[in-house]
Amino acid sequence: MLRQLSAKWLRRVLNLWPPYFGARIKVIDISEDWRYAKVLLKKSFLNTNYFGTAFGGSLFSMTDPFMTLLLTNRLGRDFIVWDKSAAIKYIKPGTTHVFAEFHLSDEQVHNIRQAALANEKYEPEFVVNVIDANNELIARVEKKLYVKKKNKPVIRHEE
């Protein structure tokens, strides 16, 4: 079983992770209580397209794991949390550095926990906005997660 990293260490690991490092994606913050994360895509020749704007795949990648990571750490090890689906809508070209912020409130976590306990599974949905340096909306990402309570293994004693 993997040892759980602190938010501070996870931020460091993600910032050295080759797909993020190469795409110039930087995790600016993950709060120690796992309620918030902020990610930056630094505009560079490594992540711009033919037209000099942010490559759509980089915009999508910068939003990929964070709601799952936040929710996993908020719910604890008794729950399975996976990405189920995601869609991105490009609003305008990204011509500067861009940011994405992720928020997970106590109320959201409570509601997700209760729904997952009451049902076999639960699929909460989230919207994450990608904003440029001028605070203008560049893209909107819709994420659907899969949440399920882990089954406790049955321990059988030999008689």
PDB file of C-alpha atoms in Angstrom:
ATOM      1  CA  MET A   1       0.000   0.000   0.000  1.00  0.00           C
ATOM      2  CA  LEU A   2       1.263   3.459  -0.867  1.00  0.00           C
ATOM      3  CA  ARG A   3       2.026   5.848   1.926  1.00  0.00           C
ATOM      4  CA  GLN A   4      -0.040   9.006   1.735  1.00  0.00           C
ATOM      5  CA  LEU A   5       1.953  12.113   0.875  1.00  0.00           C
ATOM      6  CA  SER A   6       1.304  15.433   2.553  1.00  0.00           C
ATOM      7  CA  ALA A   7      -0.115  18.146   0.312  1.00  0.00           C
ATOM      8  CA  LYS A   8       3.251  19.914   0.409  1.00  0.00           C
ATOM      9  CA  TRP A   9       5.114  16.807  -0.764  1.00  0.00           C
ATOM     10  CA  LEU A  10       2.531  15.983  -3.418  1.00  0.00           C
ATOM     11  CA  ARG A  11       2.934  19.498  -4.829  1.00  0.00           C
ATOM     12  CA  ARG A  12       6.701  18.979  -5.028  1.00  0.00           C
ATOM     13  CA  VAL A  13       6.334  15.571  -6.679  1.00  0.00           C
ATOM     14  CA  LEU A  14       3.836  16.859  -9.253  1.00  0.00           C
ATOM     15  CA  ASN A  15       6.100  19.780 -10.110  1.00  0.00           C
ATOM     16  CA  LEU A  16       8.886  17.311 -10.948  1.00  0.00           C
ATOM     17  CA  TRP A  17       6.610  14.833 -12.734  1.00  0.00           C
ATOM     18  CA  PRO A  18       7.845  14.746 -16.361  1.00  0.00           C
ATOM     19  CA  PRO A  19       4.492  15.370 -18.125  1.00  0.00           C
ATOM     20  CA  TYR A  20       3.882  18.479 -16.005  1.00  0.00           C
ATOM     21  CA  PHE A  21       7.481  19.652 -15.931  1.00  0.00           C
ATOM     22  CA  GLY A  22       7.776  19.314 -19.715  1.00  0.00           C
ATOM     23  CA  ALA A  23       4.477  21.074 -20.389  1.00  0.00           C
ATOM     24  CA  ARG A  24       5.455  23.900 -18.013  1.00  0.00           C
ATOM     25  CA  ILE A  25       2.549  23.111 -15.679  1.00  0.00           C
ATOM     26  CA  LYS A  26       3.300  24.180 -12.133  1.00  0.00           C
ATOM     27  CA  VAL A  27       1.288  23.338  -9.044  1.00  0.00           C
ATOM     28  CA  ILE A  28       1.337  26.589  -7.084  1.00  0.00           C
ATOM     29  CA  ASP A  29      -0.593  25.430  -4.050  1.00  0.00           C
ATOM     30  CA  ILE A  30      -2.371  22.484  -2.500  1.00  0.00           C
ATOM     31  CA  SER A  31      -3.794  23.368   0.885  1.00  0.00           C
ATOM     32  CA  GLU A  32      -2.821  21.059   3.744  1.00  0.00           C
ATOM     33  CA  ASP A  33      -6.521  20.451   4.443  1.00  0.00           C
ATOM     34  CA  TRP A  34      -7.064  19.352   0.817  1.00  0.00           C
ATOM     35  CA  ARG A  35      -9.801  21.961   0.223  1.00  0.00           C
ATOM     36  CA  TYR A  36      -7.983  23.948  -2.469  1.00  0.00           C
ATOM     37  CA  ALA A  37      -5.403  23.700  -5.230  1.00  0.00           C
ATOM     38  CA  LYS A  38      -4.067  26.201  -7.756  1.00  0.00           C
ATOM     39  CA  VAL A  39      -2.211  25.299 -10.947  1.00  0.00           C
ATOM     40  CA  LEU A  40      -0.349  27.478 -13.448  1.00  0.00           C
ATOM     41  CA  LEU A  41       0.419  26.804 -17.096  1.00  0.00           C
ATOM     42  CA  LYS A  42       3.405  28.984 -17.987  1.00  0.00           C
ATOM     43  CA  LYS A  43       3.182  30.010 -21.624  1.00  0.00           C
ATOM     44  CA  SER A  44       6.262  28.851 -23.524  1.00  0.00           C
ATOM     45  CA  PHE A  45       7.221  27.472 -26.912  1.00  0.00           C
ATOM     46  CA  LEU A  46       6.870  23.999 -25.372  1.00  0.00           C
ATOM     47  CA  ASN A  47       3.116  24.333 -24.837  1.00  0.00           C
ATOM     48  CA  THR A  48       1.909  26.616 -27.606  1.00  0.00           C
ATOM     49  CA  ASN A  49       0.362  25.545 -30.863  1.00  0.00           C
ATOM     50  CA  TYR A  50       0.961  26.634 -34.451  1.00  0.00           C
ATOM     51  CA  PHE A  51      -0.936  29.876 -33.777  1.00  0.00           C
ATOM     52  CA  GLY A  52       1.076  30.812 -30.682  1.00  0.00           C
ATOM     53  CA  THR A  53      -1.737  30.126 -28.218  1.00  0.00           C
ATOM     54  CA  ALA A  54      -1.932  27.603 -25.385  1.00  0.00           C
ATOM     55  CA  PHE A  55      -2.053  24.028 -26.639  1.00  0.00           C
ATOM     56  CA  GLY A  56      -5.465  22.568 -25.798  1.00  0.00           C
ATOM     57  CA  GLY A  57      -3.959  19.362 -24.440  1.00  0.00           C
ATOM     58  CA  SER A  58      -1.885  21.334 -21.937  1.00  0.00           C
ATOM     59  CA  LEU A  59      -4.968  23.259 -20.805  1.00  0.00           C
ATOM     60  CA  PHE A  60      -6.784  19.976 -20.305  1.00  0.00           C
ATOM     61  CA  SER A  61      -3.810  18.301 -18.576  1.00  0.00           C
ATOM     62  CA  MET A  62      -3.433  21.079 -16.045  1.00  0.00           C
ATOM     63  CA  THR A  63      -6.908  20.286 -14.724  1.00  0.00           C
ATOM     64  CA  ASP A  64      -6.754  16.501 -14.894  1.00  0.00           C
ATOM     65  CA  PRO A  65      -6.001  14.967 -11.480  1.00  0.00           C
ATOM     66  CA  PHE A  66      -6.812  17.650  -8.950  1.00  0.00           C
ATOM     67  CA  MET A  67     -10.465  17.104  -8.050  1.00  0.00           C
ATOM     68  CA  THR A  68      -9.717  13.387  -7.678  1.00  0.00           C
ATOM     69  CA  LEU A  69      -6.656  14.071  -5.508  1.00  0.00           C
ATOM     70  CA  LEU A  70      -8.504  16.556  -3.293  1.00  0.00           C
ATOM     71  CA  LEU A  71     -11.543  14.323  -2.856  1.00  0.00           C
ATOM     72  CA  THR A  72      -9.489  11.177  -2.252  1.00  0.00           C
ATOM     73  CA  ASN A  73      -7.633  12.872   0.568  1.00  0.00           C
ATOM     74  CA  ARG A  74     -10.794  14.409   2.029  1.00  0.00           C
ATOM     75  CA  LEU A  75     -12.795  11.157   2.038  1.00  0.00           C
ATOM     76  CA  GLY A  76      -9.972   8.943   3.254  1.00  0.00           C
ATOM     77  CA  ARG A  77      -8.852   5.418   2.437  1.00  0.00           C
ATOM     78  CA  ASP A  78     -12.295   3.845   2.868  1.00  0.00           C
ATOM     79  CA  PHE A  79     -13.438   5.219  -0.504  1.00  0.00           C
ATOM     80  CA  ILE A  80     -12.459   4.639  -4.114  1.00  0.00           C
ATOM     81  CA  VAL A  81     -12.283   7.855  -6.161  1.00  0.00           C
ATOM     82  CA  TRP A  82     -11.602   7.820  -9.901  1.00  0.00           C
ATOM     83  CA  ASP A  83     -12.055  10.159 -12.828  1.00  0.00           C
ATOM     84  CA  LYS A  84     -15.087   8.969 -14.774  1.00  0.00           C
ATOM     85  CA  SER A  85     -15.184  11.531 -17.580  1.00  0.00           C
ATOM     86  CA  ALA A  86     -14.156  15.034 -18.497  1.00  0.00           C
ATOM     87  CA  ALA A  87     -14.920  17.544 -21.224  1.00  0.00           C
ATOM     88  CA  ILE A  88     -13.335  20.849 -22.051  1.00  0.00           C
ATOM     89  CA  LYS A  89     -14.912  23.810 -23.767  1.00  0.00           C
ATOM     90  CA  TYR A  90     -12.458  26.327 -25.179  1.00  0.00           C
ATOM     91  CA  ILE A  91     -13.786  29.863 -24.750  1.00  0.00           C
ATOM     92  CA  LYS A  92     -10.970  31.982 -26.168  1.00  0.00           C
ATOM     93  CA  PRO A  93      -7.310  31.503 -27.088  1.00  0.00           C
ATOM     94  CA  GLY A  94      -4.847  31.443 -24.224  1.00  0.00           C
ATOM     95  CA  THR A  95      -2.209  34.031 -25.062  1.00  0.00           C
ATOM     96  CA  THR A  96      -0.719  34.465 -21.559  1.00  0.00           C
ATOM     97  CA  HIS A  97       0.035  32.278 -18.571  1.00  0.00           C
ATOM     98  CA  VAL A  98      -3.181  30.609 -17.394  1.00  0.00           C
ATOM     99  CA  PHE A  99      -4.428  29.376 -14.019  1.00  0.00           C
ATOM    100  CA  ALA A 100      -6.949  26.881 -12.699  1.00  0.00           C
ATOM    101  CA  GLU A 101      -8.254  26.815  -9.130  1.00  0.00           C
ATOM    102  CA  PHE A 102      -9.941  23.847  -7.509  1.00  0.00           C
ATOM    103  CA  HIS A 103     -12.240  24.155  -4.494  1.00  0.00           C
ATOM    104  CA  LEU A 104     -13.829  21.387  -2.454  1.00  0.00           C
ATOM    105  CA  SER A 105     -16.076  22.570   0.373  1.00  0.00           C
ATOM    106  CA  ASP A 106     -16.987  20.699   3.543  1.00  0.00           C
ATOM    107  CA  GLU A 107     -20.596  20.609   2.352  1.00  0.00           C
ATOM    108  CA  GLN A 108     -19.612  19.017  -0.976  1.00  0.00           C
ATOM    109  CA  VAL A 109     -17.520  16.356   0.784  1.00  0.00           C
ATOM    110  CA  HIS A 110     -20.331  15.620   3.254  1.00  0.00           C
ATOM    111  CA  ASN A 111     -22.901  15.266   0.461  1.00  0.00           C
ATOM    112  CA  ILE A 112     -20.598  13.042  -1.605  1.00  0.00           C
ATOM    113  CA  ARG A 113     -19.816  10.828   1.395  1.00  0.00           C
ATOM    114  CA  GLN A 114     -23.504  10.420   2.255  1.00  0.00           C
ATOM    115  CA  ALA A 115     -24.485   9.681  -1.349  1.00  0.00           C
ATOM    116  CA  ALA A 116     -21.680   7.122  -1.751  1.00  0.00           C
ATOM    117  CA  LEU A 117     -22.680   5.410   1.498  1.00  0.00           C
ATOM    118  CA  ALA A 118     -26.365   5.335   0.529  1.00  0.00           C
ATOM    119  CA  ASN A 119     -25.782   4.017  -2.988  1.00  0.00           C
ATOM    120  CA  GLU A 120     -23.462   1.490  -4.531  1.00  0.00           C
ATOM    121  CA  LYS A 121     -21.658   4.347  -6.251  1.00  0.00           C
ATOM    122  CA  TYR A 122     -21.945   8.100  -6.733  1.00  0.00           C
ATOM    123  CA  GLU A 123     -20.777  10.282  -9.614  1.00  0.00           C
ATOM    124  CA  PRO A 124     -20.358  13.908  -8.513  1.00  0.00           C
ATOM    125  CA  GLU A 125     -19.735  16.578 -11.135  1.00  0.00           C
ATOM    126  CA  PHE A 126     -17.503  19.634 -10.934  1.00  0.00           C
ATOM    127  CA  VAL A 127     -16.726  22.626 -13.146  1.00  0.00           C
ATOM    128  CA  VAL A 128     -13.241  24.121 -13.236  1.00  0.00           C
ATOM    129  CA  ASN A 129     -12.494  27.392 -15.004  1.00  0.00           C
ATOM    130  CA  VAL A 130      -9.170  28.129 -16.677  1.00  0.00           C
ATOM    131  CA  ILE A 131      -8.412  31.845 -16.383  1.00  0.00           C
ATOM    132  CA  ASP A 132      -5.681  33.882 -18.055  1.00  0.00           C
ATOM    133  CA  ALA A 133      -3.369  36.505 -16.548  1.00  0.00           C
ATOM    134  CA  ASN A 134      -5.999  39.168 -17.348  1.00  0.00           C
ATOM    135  CA  ASN A 135      -8.607  37.221 -15.333  1.00  0.00           C
ATOM    136  CA  GLU A 136     -10.493  36.288 -18.509  1.00  0.00           C
ATOM    137  CA  LEU A 137     -12.099  32.882 -19.004  1.00  0.00           C
ATOM    138  CA  ILE A 138     -10.088  30.734 -21.428  1.00  0.00           C
ATOM    139  CA  ALA A 139     -11.701  27.322 -20.971  1.00  0.00           C
ATOM    140  CA  ARG A 140     -14.252  25.496 -18.850  1.00  0.00           C
ATOM    141  CA  VAL A 141     -13.656  21.892 -17.816  1.00  0.00           C
ATOM    142  CA  GLU A 142     -16.484  19.651 -16.654  1.00  0.00           C
ATOM    143  CA  LYS A 143     -15.350  16.668 -14.572  1.00  0.00           C
ATOM    144  CA  LYS A 144     -17.335  13.663 -13.431  1.00  0.00           C
ATOM    145  CA  LEU A 145     -15.825  11.486 -10.723  1.00  0.00           C
ATOM    146  CA  TYR A 146     -16.700   7.977  -9.594  1.00  0.00           C
ATOM    147  CA  VAL A 147     -16.937   7.467  -5.825  1.00  0.00           C
ATOM    148  CA  LYS A 148     -17.629   4.189  -4.054  1.00  0.00           C
ATOM    149  CA  LYS A 149     -17.199   2.897  -0.523  1.00  0.00           C
ATOM    150  CA  LYS A 150     -14.550   0.165  -0.467  1.00  0.00           C
ATOM    151  CA  ASN A 151     -15.753  -3.280   0.429  1.00  0.00           C
ATOM    152  CA  LYS A 152     -14.126  -4.607   3.561  1.00  0.00           C
ATOM    153  CA  PRO A 153     -12.409  -7.916   2.867  1.00  0.00           C
ATOM    154  CA  VAL A 154     -14.067 -10.865   4.499  1.00  0.00           C
ATOM    155  CA  ILE A 155     -11.644 -12.691   6.759  1.00  0.00           C
ATOM    156  CA  ARG A 156     -12.413 -16.350   7.006  1.00  0.00           C
ATOM    157  CA  HIS A 157     -10.970 -18.398   9.787  1.00  0.00           C
ATOM    158  CA  GLU A 158     -10.097 -21.997   9.133  1.00  0.00           C
ATOM    159  CA  GLU A 159     -11.761 -24.369  11.551  1.00  0.00           C
TER     160      GLU A 159
END
